[in-house]
Coordinates of C-alpha atoms in Angstrom, one line a residue:
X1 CA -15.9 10.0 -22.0
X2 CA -16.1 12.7 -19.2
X3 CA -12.9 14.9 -18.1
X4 CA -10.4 12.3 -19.7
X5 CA -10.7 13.2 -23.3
X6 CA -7.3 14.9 -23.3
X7 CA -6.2 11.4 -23.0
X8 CA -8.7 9.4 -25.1
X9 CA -5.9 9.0 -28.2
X10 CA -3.5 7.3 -25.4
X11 CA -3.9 3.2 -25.2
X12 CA -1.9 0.4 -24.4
X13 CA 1.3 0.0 -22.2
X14 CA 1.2 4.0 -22.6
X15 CA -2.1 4.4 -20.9
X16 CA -0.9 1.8 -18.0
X17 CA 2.2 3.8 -17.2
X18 CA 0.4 7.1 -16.9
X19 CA -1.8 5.4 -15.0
X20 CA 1.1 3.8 -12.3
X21 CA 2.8 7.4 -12.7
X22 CA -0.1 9.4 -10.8
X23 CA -0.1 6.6 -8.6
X24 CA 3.5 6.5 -7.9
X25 CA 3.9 10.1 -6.8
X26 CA 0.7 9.6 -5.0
X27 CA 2.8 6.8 -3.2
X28 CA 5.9 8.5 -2.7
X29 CA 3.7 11.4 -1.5
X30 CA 2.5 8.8 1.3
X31 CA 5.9 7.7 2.3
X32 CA 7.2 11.3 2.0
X33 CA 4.6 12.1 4.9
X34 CA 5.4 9.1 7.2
X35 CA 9.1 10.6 7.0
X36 CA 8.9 14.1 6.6
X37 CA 8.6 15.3 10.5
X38 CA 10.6 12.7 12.0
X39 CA 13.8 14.3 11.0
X40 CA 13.2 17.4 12.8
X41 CA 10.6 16.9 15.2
X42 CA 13.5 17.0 18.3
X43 CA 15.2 20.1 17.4
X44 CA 14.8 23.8 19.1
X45 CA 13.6 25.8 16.1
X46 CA 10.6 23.6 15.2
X47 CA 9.9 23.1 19.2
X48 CA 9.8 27.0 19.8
X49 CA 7.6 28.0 16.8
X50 CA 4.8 25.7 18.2
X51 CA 5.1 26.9 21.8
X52 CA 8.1 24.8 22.9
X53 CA 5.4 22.2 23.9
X54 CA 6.1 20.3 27.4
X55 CA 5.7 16.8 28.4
X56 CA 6.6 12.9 27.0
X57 CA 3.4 12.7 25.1
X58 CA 3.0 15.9 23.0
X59 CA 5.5 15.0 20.1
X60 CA 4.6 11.3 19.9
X61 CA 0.9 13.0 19.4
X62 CA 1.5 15.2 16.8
X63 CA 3.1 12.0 14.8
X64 CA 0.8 9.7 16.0
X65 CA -2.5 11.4 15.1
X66 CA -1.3 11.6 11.3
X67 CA -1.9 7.9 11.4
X68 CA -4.9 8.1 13.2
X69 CA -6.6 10.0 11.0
X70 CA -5.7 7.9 8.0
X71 CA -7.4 4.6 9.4
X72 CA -10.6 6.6 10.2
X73 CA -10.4 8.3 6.7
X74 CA -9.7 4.7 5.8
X75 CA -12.6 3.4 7.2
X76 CA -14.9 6.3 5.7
X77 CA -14.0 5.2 2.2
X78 CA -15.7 2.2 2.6
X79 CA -19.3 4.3 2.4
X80 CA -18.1 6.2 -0.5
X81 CA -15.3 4.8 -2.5
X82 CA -18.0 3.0 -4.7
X83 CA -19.7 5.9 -5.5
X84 CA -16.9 8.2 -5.9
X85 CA -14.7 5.5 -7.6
X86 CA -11.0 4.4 -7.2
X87 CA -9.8 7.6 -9.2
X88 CA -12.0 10.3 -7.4
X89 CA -11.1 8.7 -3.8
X90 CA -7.2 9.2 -4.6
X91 CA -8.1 13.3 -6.3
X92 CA -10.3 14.0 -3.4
X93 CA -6.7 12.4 -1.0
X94 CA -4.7 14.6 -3.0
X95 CA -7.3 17.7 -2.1
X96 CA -7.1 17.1 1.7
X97 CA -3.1 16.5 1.3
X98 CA -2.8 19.8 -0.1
X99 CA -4.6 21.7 2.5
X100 CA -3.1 19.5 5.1
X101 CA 0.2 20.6 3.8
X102 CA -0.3 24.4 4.1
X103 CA -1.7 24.3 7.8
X104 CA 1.3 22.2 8.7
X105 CA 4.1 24.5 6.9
X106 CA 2.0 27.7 8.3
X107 CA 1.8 26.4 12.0
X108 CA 2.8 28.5 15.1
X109 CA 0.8 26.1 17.6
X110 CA 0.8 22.6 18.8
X111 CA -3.3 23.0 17.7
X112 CA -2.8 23.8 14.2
X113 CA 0.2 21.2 13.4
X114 CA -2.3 19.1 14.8
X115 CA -4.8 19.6 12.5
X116 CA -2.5 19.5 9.6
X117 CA -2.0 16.6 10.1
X118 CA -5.4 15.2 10.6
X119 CA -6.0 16.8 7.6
X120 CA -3.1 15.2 5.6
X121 CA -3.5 12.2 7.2
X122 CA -7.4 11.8 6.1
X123 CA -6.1 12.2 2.5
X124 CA -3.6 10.0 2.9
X125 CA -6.0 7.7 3.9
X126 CA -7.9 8.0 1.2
X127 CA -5.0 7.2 -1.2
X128 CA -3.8 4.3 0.9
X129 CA -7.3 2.7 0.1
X130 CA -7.8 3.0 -3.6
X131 CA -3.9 3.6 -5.3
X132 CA -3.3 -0.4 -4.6
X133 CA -7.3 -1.4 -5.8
X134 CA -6.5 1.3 -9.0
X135 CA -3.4 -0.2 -10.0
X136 CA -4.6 -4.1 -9.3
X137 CA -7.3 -3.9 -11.7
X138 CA -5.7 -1.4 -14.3
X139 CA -3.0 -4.5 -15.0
X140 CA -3.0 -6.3 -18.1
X141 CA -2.0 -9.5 -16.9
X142 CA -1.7 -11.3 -13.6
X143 CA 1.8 -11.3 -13.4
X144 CA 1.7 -7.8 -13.9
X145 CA -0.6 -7.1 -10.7
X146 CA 2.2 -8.1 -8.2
X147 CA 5.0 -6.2 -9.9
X148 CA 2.8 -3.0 -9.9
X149 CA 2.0 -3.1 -6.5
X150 CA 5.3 -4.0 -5.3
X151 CA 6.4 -0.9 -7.3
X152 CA 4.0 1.4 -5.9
X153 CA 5.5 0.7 -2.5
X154 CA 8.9 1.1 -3.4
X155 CA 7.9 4.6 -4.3
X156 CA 6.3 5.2 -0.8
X157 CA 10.0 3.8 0.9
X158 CA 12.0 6.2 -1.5
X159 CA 10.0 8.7 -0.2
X160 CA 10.8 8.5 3.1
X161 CA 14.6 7.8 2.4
X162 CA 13.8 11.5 0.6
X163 CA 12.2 13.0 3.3
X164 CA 14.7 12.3 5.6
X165 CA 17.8 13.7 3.3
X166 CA 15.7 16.8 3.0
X167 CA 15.4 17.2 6.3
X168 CA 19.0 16.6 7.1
X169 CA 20.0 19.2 4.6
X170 CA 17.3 21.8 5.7
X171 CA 18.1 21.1 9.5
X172 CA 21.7 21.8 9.0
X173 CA 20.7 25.6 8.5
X174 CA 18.0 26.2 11.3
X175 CA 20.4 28.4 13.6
X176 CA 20.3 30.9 10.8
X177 CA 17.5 30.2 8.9
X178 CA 15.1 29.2 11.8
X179 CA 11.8 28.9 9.1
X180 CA 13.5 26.3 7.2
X181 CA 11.7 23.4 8.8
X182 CA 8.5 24.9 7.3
X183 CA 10.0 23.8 3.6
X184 CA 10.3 20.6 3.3
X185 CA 6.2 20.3 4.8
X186 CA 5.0 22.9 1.9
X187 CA 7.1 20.3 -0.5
X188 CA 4.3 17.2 0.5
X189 CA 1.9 19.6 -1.9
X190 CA 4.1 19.5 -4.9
X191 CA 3.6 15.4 -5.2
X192 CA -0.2 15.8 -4.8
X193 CA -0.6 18.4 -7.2
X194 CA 1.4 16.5 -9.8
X195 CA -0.2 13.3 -9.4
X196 CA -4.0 14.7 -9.5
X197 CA -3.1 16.8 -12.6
X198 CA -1.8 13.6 -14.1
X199 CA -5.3 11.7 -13.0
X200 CA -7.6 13.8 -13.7
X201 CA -7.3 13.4 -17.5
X202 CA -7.2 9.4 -16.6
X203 CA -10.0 6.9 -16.8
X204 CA -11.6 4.9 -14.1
X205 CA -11.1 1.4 -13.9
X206 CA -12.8 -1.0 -16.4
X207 CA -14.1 -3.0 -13.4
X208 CA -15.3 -0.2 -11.6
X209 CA -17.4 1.0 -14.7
X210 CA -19.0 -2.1 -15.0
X211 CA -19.9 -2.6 -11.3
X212 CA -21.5 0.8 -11.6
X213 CA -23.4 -0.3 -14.8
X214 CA -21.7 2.0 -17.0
X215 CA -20.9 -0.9 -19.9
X216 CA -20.0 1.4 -22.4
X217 CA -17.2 3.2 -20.6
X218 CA -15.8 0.0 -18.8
X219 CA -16.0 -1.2 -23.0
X220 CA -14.1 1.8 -23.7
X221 CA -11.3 1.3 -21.0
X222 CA -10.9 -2.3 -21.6
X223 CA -9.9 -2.0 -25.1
X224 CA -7.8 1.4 -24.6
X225 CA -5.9 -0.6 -22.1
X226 CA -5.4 -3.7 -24.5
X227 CA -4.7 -1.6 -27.8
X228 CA -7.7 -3.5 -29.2
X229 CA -11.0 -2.8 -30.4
X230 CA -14.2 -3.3 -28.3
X231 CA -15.7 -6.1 -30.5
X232 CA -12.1 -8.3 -30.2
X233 CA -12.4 -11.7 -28.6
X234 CA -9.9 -10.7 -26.1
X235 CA -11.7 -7.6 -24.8
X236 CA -15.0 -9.5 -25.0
X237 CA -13.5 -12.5 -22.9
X238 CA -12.6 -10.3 -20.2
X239 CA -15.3 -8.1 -20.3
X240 CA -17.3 -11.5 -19.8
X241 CA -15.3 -12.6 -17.1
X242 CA -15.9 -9.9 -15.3
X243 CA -19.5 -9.8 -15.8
X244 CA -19.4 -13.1 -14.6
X245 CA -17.7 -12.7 -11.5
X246 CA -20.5 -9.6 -10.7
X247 CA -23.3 -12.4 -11.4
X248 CA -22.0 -14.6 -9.3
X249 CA -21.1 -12.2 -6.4
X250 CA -24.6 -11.0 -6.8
X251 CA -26.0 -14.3 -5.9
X252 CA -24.1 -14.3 -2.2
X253 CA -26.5 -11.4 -1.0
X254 CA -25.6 -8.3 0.2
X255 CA -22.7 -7.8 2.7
X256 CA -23.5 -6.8 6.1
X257 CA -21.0 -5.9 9.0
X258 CA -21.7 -9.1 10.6
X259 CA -20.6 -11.0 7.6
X260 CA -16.9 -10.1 9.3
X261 CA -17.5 -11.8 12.3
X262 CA -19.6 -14.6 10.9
X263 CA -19.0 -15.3 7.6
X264 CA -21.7 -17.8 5.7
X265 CA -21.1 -16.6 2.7
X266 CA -20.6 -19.5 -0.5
X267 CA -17.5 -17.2 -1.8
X268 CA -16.4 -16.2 1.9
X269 CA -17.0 -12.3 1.6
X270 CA -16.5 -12.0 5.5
X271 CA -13.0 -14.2 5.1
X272 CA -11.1 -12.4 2.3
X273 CA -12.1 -8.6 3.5
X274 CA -11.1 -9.9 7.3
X275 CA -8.2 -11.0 5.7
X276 CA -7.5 -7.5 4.1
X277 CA -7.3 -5.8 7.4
X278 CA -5.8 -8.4 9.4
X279 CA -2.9 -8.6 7.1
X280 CA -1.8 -5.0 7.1
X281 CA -2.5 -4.9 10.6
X282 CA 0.3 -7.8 10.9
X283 CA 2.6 -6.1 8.7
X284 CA 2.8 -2.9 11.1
X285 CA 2.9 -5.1 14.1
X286 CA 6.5 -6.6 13.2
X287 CA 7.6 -3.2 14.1
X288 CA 8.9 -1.3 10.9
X289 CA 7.1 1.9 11.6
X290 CA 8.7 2.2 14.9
X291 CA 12.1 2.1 13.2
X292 CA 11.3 4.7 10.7
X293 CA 9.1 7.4 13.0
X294 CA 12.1 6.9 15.3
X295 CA 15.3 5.8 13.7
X296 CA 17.1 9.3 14.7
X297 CA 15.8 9.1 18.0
X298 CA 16.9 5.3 18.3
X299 CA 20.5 6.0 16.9
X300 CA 20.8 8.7 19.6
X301 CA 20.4 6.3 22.2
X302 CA 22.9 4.5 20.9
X303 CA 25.1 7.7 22.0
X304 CA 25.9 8.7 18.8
X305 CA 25.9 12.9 17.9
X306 CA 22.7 14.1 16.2
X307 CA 24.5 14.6 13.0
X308 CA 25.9 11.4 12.8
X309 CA 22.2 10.1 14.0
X310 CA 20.5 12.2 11.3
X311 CA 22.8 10.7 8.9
X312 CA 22.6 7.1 9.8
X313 CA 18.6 7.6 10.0
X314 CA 19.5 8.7 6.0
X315 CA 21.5 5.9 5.3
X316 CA 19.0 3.3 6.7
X317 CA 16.1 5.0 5.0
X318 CA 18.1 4.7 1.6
X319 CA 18.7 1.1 2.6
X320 CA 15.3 0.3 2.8
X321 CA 14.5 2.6 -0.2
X322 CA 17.0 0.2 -2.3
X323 CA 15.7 -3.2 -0.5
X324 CA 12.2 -2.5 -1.9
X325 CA 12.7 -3.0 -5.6
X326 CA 13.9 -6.4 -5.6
X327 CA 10.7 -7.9 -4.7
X328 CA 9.5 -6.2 -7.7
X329 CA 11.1 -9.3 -9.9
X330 CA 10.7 -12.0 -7.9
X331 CA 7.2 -11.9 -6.2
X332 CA 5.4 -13.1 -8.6
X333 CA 8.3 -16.0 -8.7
X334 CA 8.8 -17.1 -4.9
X335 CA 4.9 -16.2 -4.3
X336 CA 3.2 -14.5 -2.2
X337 CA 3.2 -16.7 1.0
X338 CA 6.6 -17.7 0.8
X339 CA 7.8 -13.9 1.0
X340 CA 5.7 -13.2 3.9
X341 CA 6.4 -16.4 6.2
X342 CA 9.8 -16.2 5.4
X343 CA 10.5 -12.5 5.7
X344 CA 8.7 -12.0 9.3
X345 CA 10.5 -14.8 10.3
X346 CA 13.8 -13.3 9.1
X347 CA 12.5 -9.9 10.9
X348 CA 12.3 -12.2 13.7
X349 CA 15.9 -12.4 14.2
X350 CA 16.7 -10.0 13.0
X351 CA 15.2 -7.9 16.2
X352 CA 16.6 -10.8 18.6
X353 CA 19.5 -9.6 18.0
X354 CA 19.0 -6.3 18.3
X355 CA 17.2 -6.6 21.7
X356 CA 20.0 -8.9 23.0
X357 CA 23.1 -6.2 22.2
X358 CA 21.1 -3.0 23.0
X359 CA 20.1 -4.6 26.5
X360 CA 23.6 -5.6 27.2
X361 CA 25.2 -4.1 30.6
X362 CA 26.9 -0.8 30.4
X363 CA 30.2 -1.9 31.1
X364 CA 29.8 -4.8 28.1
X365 CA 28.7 -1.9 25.7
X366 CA 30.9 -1.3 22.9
X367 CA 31.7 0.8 19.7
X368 CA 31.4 -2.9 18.1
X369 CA 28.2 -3.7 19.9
X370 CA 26.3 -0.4 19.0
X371 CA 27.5 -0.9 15.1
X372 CA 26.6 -4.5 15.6
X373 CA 22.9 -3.0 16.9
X374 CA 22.9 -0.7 13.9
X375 CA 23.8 -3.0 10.8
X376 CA 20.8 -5.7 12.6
X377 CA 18.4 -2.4 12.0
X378 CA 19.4 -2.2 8.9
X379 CA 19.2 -5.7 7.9
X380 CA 15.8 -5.9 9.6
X381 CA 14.3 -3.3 7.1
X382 CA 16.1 -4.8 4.1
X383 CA 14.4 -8.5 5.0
X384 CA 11.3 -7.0 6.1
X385 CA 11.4 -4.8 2.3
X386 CA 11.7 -7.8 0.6
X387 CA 8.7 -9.6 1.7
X388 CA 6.4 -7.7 3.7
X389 CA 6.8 -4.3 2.6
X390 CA 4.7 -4.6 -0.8
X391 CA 3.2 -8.5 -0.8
X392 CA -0.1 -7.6 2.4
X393 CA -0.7 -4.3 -0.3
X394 CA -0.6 -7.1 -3.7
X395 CA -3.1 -9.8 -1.3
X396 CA -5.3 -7.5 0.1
X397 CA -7.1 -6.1 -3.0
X398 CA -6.7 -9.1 -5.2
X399 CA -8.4 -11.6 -3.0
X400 CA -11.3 -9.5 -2.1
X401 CA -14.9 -9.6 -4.3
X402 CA -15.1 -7.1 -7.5
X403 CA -18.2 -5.6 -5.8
X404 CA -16.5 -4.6 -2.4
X405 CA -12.7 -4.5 -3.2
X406 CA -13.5 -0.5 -2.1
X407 CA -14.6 -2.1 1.1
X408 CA -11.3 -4.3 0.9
X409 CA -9.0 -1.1 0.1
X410 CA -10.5 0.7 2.9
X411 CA -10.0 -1.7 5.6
X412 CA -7.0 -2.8 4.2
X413 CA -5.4 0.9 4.8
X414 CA -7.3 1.1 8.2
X415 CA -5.8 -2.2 9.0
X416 CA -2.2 -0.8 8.4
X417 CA -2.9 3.0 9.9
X418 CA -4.4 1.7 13.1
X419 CA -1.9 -1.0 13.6
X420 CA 0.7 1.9 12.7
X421 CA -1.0 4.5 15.4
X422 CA -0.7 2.0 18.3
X423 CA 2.8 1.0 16.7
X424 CA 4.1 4.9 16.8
X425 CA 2.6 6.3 19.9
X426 CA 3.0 3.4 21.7
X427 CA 6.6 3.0 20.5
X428 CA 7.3 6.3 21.0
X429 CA 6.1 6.6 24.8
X430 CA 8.4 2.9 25.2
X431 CA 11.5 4.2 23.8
X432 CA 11.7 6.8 26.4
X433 CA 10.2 4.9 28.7
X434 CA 11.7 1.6 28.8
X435 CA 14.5 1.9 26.1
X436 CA 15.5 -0.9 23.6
X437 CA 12.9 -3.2 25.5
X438 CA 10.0 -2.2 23.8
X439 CA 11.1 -3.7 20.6
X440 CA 10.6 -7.5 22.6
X441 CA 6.6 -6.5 21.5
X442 CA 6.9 -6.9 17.6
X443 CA 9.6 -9.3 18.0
X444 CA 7.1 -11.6 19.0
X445 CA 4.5 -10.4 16.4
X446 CA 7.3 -11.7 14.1
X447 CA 6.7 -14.8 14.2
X448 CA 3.1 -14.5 15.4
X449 CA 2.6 -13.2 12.0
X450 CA 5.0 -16.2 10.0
X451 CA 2.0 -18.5 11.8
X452 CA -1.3 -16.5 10.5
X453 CA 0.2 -16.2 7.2
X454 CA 1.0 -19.6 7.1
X455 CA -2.6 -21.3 8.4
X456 CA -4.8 -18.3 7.1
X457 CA -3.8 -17.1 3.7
X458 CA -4.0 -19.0 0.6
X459 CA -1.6 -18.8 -2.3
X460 CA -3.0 -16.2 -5.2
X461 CA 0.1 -15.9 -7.2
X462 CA -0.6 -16.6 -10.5
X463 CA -4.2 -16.0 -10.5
X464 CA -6.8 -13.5 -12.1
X465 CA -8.7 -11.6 -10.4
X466 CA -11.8 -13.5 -11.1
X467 CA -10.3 -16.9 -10.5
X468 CA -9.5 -16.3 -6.8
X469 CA -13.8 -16.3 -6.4
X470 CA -13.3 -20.5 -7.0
X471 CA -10.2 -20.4 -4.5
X472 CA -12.5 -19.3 -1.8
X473 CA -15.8 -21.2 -2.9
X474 CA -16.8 -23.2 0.2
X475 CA -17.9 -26.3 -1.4
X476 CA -16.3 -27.7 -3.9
X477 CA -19.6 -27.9 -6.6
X478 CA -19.4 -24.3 -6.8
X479 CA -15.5 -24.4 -7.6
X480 CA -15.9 -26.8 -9.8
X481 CA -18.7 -25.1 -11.8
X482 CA -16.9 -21.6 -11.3
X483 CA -13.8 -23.1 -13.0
X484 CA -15.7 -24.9 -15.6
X485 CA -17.4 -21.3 -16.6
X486 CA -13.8 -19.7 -17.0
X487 CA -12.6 -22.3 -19.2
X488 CA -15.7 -22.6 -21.4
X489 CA -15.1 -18.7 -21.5
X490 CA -11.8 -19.5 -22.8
X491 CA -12.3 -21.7 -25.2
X492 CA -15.0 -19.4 -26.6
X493 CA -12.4 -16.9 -26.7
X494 CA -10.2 -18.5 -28.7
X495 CA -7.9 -19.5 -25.8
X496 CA -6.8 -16.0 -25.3
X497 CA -7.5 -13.2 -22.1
X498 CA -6.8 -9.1 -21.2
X499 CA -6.4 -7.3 -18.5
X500 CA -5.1 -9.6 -15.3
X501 CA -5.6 -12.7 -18.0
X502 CA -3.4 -15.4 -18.6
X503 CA -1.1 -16.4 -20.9
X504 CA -1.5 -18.9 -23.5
X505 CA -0.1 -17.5 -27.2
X506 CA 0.8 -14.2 -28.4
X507 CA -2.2 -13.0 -30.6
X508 CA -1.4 -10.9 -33.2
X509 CA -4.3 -9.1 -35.8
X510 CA -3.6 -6.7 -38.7
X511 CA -6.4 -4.4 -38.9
X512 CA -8.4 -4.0 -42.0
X513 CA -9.0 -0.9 -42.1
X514 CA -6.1 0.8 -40.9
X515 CA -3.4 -1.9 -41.6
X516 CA -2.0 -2.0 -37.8
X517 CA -0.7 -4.6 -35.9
X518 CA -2.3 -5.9 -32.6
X519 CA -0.3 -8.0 -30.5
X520 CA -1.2 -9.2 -27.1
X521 CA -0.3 -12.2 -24.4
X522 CA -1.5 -13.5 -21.9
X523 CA -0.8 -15.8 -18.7
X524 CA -2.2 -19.4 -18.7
X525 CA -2.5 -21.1 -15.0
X526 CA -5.4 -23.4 -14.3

């Protein structure tokens, strides 16, 4: 079994949580990076050790291009994520992160910070695209696959609340100590390190395996992952599901970069990997990575000291942080379209509101109104955690085809870096620019975004992997027989799934030959 036999004695629930632990400091690591500079990017020390760069455009560069470089990397991972597979893409992130790390902590020019962070953004970039796809199709049932996601990205938001504490801490000693900014950038290496040690003894997914014909380590995963052996019913009926869902996908043709634009696919390839990006690009659109890249800078202009700023960009963070896990418990409850229509529209107002009192008149200005300004900010993340922040990361991968959900990982990921990149510089320039107005532009893509989700994306909740092929089947013959397949399947199985399956009854065998106890369930919905 390759460079995970260290692990090979490890099944089960164990084997899923090691899994979602390498992928949850992966995912802190990511939100540790989209925080880590913004808390001392404006002061002195860190200006003068990269040659006290001049001119509106230079700072708002060196965050921007982070993001830039993780959409392109994003979009690279859609030639080679197959081949490479979802575990190797996220090792081969972690690599880049690493080096990344050491030319940004090591910098003494506006060049080199620069390319640390292309080069940590690239590996970001590749994480972004395979951590959601890895955890999706490790999960043992469909009501697990929302949960796991949504937990994943409340990692990524308690690592920017941490980034921004650390910096507050190690900015409050940069008059004696100018160097100290370098820290907390060296510290983006410690998550990497930890998480690829922890993957590298891990297996690929079972869905992976098989898409890459290797049938007897996609066997071997399956049943590690349901405590079963290869030959039970359960593993078999899933393994056949899957095989299944390749057959079928096999029978559309091969994708082509015109099947985006114009999709005439039976199973709607072009549809559900458009859908991918457009909904991350939507989610960055409503404005949240302006508030987080800029938060101390916002709270500033609010005329408030840079302590007090530093602190209240802290205290938001957290807030967010905190907001995040919720969803964790109720998205596979409310759904998934509900969370998003209902959140951005909550966004929505949440921004009116804060455009109305920041635009106010000088003389109708007040310590009221600016706290007023601030607990709307803060509100605004703690909606837009609760349905947006995690639900585009859950839809994007489980909706796409087995065969190309690398291709939906990557453009997912691209979708939200790109979006993010025109969301951050272009923020960034319209803050000093224009002030408070320039949050009017994802006010609108609010509730721009309440109306796509609500015409465009279909419900999934509740749903295996391989039953959201008959959601999208054009004509209704091919649902109809695709459905029929999955329960004949079913029946064959004795009523009983695995991995992403439903659940009917808790099965429970006693081994014959070593006299232990297998016990699994499993999610009915059809």
């Amino acid at each position: 079994m390759g460079m995970f036999n260290a692990f090979d004695g490890i099944q089960g629930k164990t084997l899923y949580r090691l899994m979602s632990a390498a992928c949850g400091s992966a995912f802190m690591l990511y939100g540790y990076d989209a925080g880590v500079l913004g808390g001392f990017q404006e002061t002195p020390e860190f200006r003068d050790a990269i040659g006290n760069p001049q001119g509106d455009f230079v700072i708002p560069i060196i965050a921007s291009i982070y993001n830039l470089a993780a959409g392109i990397m994003s979009l690279c991972v859609s030639f080679f994520g197959m081949k490479l597979g979802r575990k190797g893409t996220i090792l081969f992130g972690c690599l880049l992160i690493c080096i990344g790390a050491l030319l940004q902590a090591s910098s003494y020019s506006v060049g080199q910070i620069i390319a640390g962070r292309i080069v940590t953004g690239s590996g970001i970039g590749c994480i972004a695209s395979a951590v959601p796809t890895y955890m999706a199709e490790m999960s043992l049932e469909a009501s697990e696959r929302g949960p796991e996601v949504s937990y994943q990205l409340a990692l990524l938001i308690t690592g920017v609340a941490l980034a921004y504490w650390i910096d507050l801490g190690f900015v409050q000693g940069l008059e004696e100590h100018i160097y100290l900014w370098r820290i907390p950038l060296a510290l983006q290496s410690c998550f990497a390190i930890f998480s690829a040690s922890l993957l590298f003894m891990l297996p690929d997914t079972p869905r992976w395996y098989y898409a890459r014909d290797r049938y007897e380590e996609g066997d071997d995963v399956l049943a590690r992952l349901n405590s079963l052996p290869v030959e039970h019913e359960a593993v078999q009926l899933v393994r056949g599901d899957i095989l299944a869902s390749l057959k079928e996908e096999d029978t559309d043709g091969k994708l082509s970069i015109w099947t985006l634009f114009w999709d005439n696919t039976e199973l709607q390839f072009g549809r559900r990997l458009r859908t991918s990006f457009l909904i991350n690009w939507a989610q960055q659109f409503l404005g949240i990575n302006m508030l987080v890249y800029f938060s101390t800078q916002i709270f500033s202009n609010l005329n408030y000291s840079p302590l007090l700023s530093g602190i209240l960009a802290g205290v938001l963070n957290t807030a967010f942080a905190i907001a995040s896990y919720p969803p964790i418990f109720f998205i596979e409850k409310v759904g998934r379209r509900a969370m998003m229509i209902w959140s951005a529209l909550g966004c929505g107002l949440c921004m009116l509101v804060y455009v109305v009192i920041t635009t106010l008149p000088p003389e109708k200005t007040t310590t009221a109104t600016n706290w007023t300004a601030v607990a709307f900010i803060i509100l605004y993340e703690v909606v837009f955690a609760f349905g947006w922040l995690g639900t585009c990361w859950v839809y994007g991968p489980e909706i796409a085809p087995l065969k190309y959900r690398h291709v939906a990982g990557s453009l997912g990921a691209a979708g939200e870096w790109f979006s993010t990149w025109v969301m951050v510089f272009g923020g960034g320039t319209g803050i000093n620019a224009v002030g408070p107005k320039i949050f009017i532009w994802p006010l609108l893509c609010c509730f721009l975004s309440a109306a796509y989700v609500y015409y465009l994306c279909p419900e999934t909740t509740g749903r295996t992997l391989e039953e959201i092929d008959a959601l999208f089947a054009r004509s209704p013959e091919v649902r109809d027989r695709l459905n029929k397949e999955g329960a004949a399947r079913r029946r064959e199985g004795g009523s009983v799934s695995g991995p992403m399956g439903r659940r009917t009854s808790a099965v429970s065998e006693v081994s014959a030959s070593n006299g232990k106890s297998w016990t699994t369930s499993y999610n009915e919905k059809v």
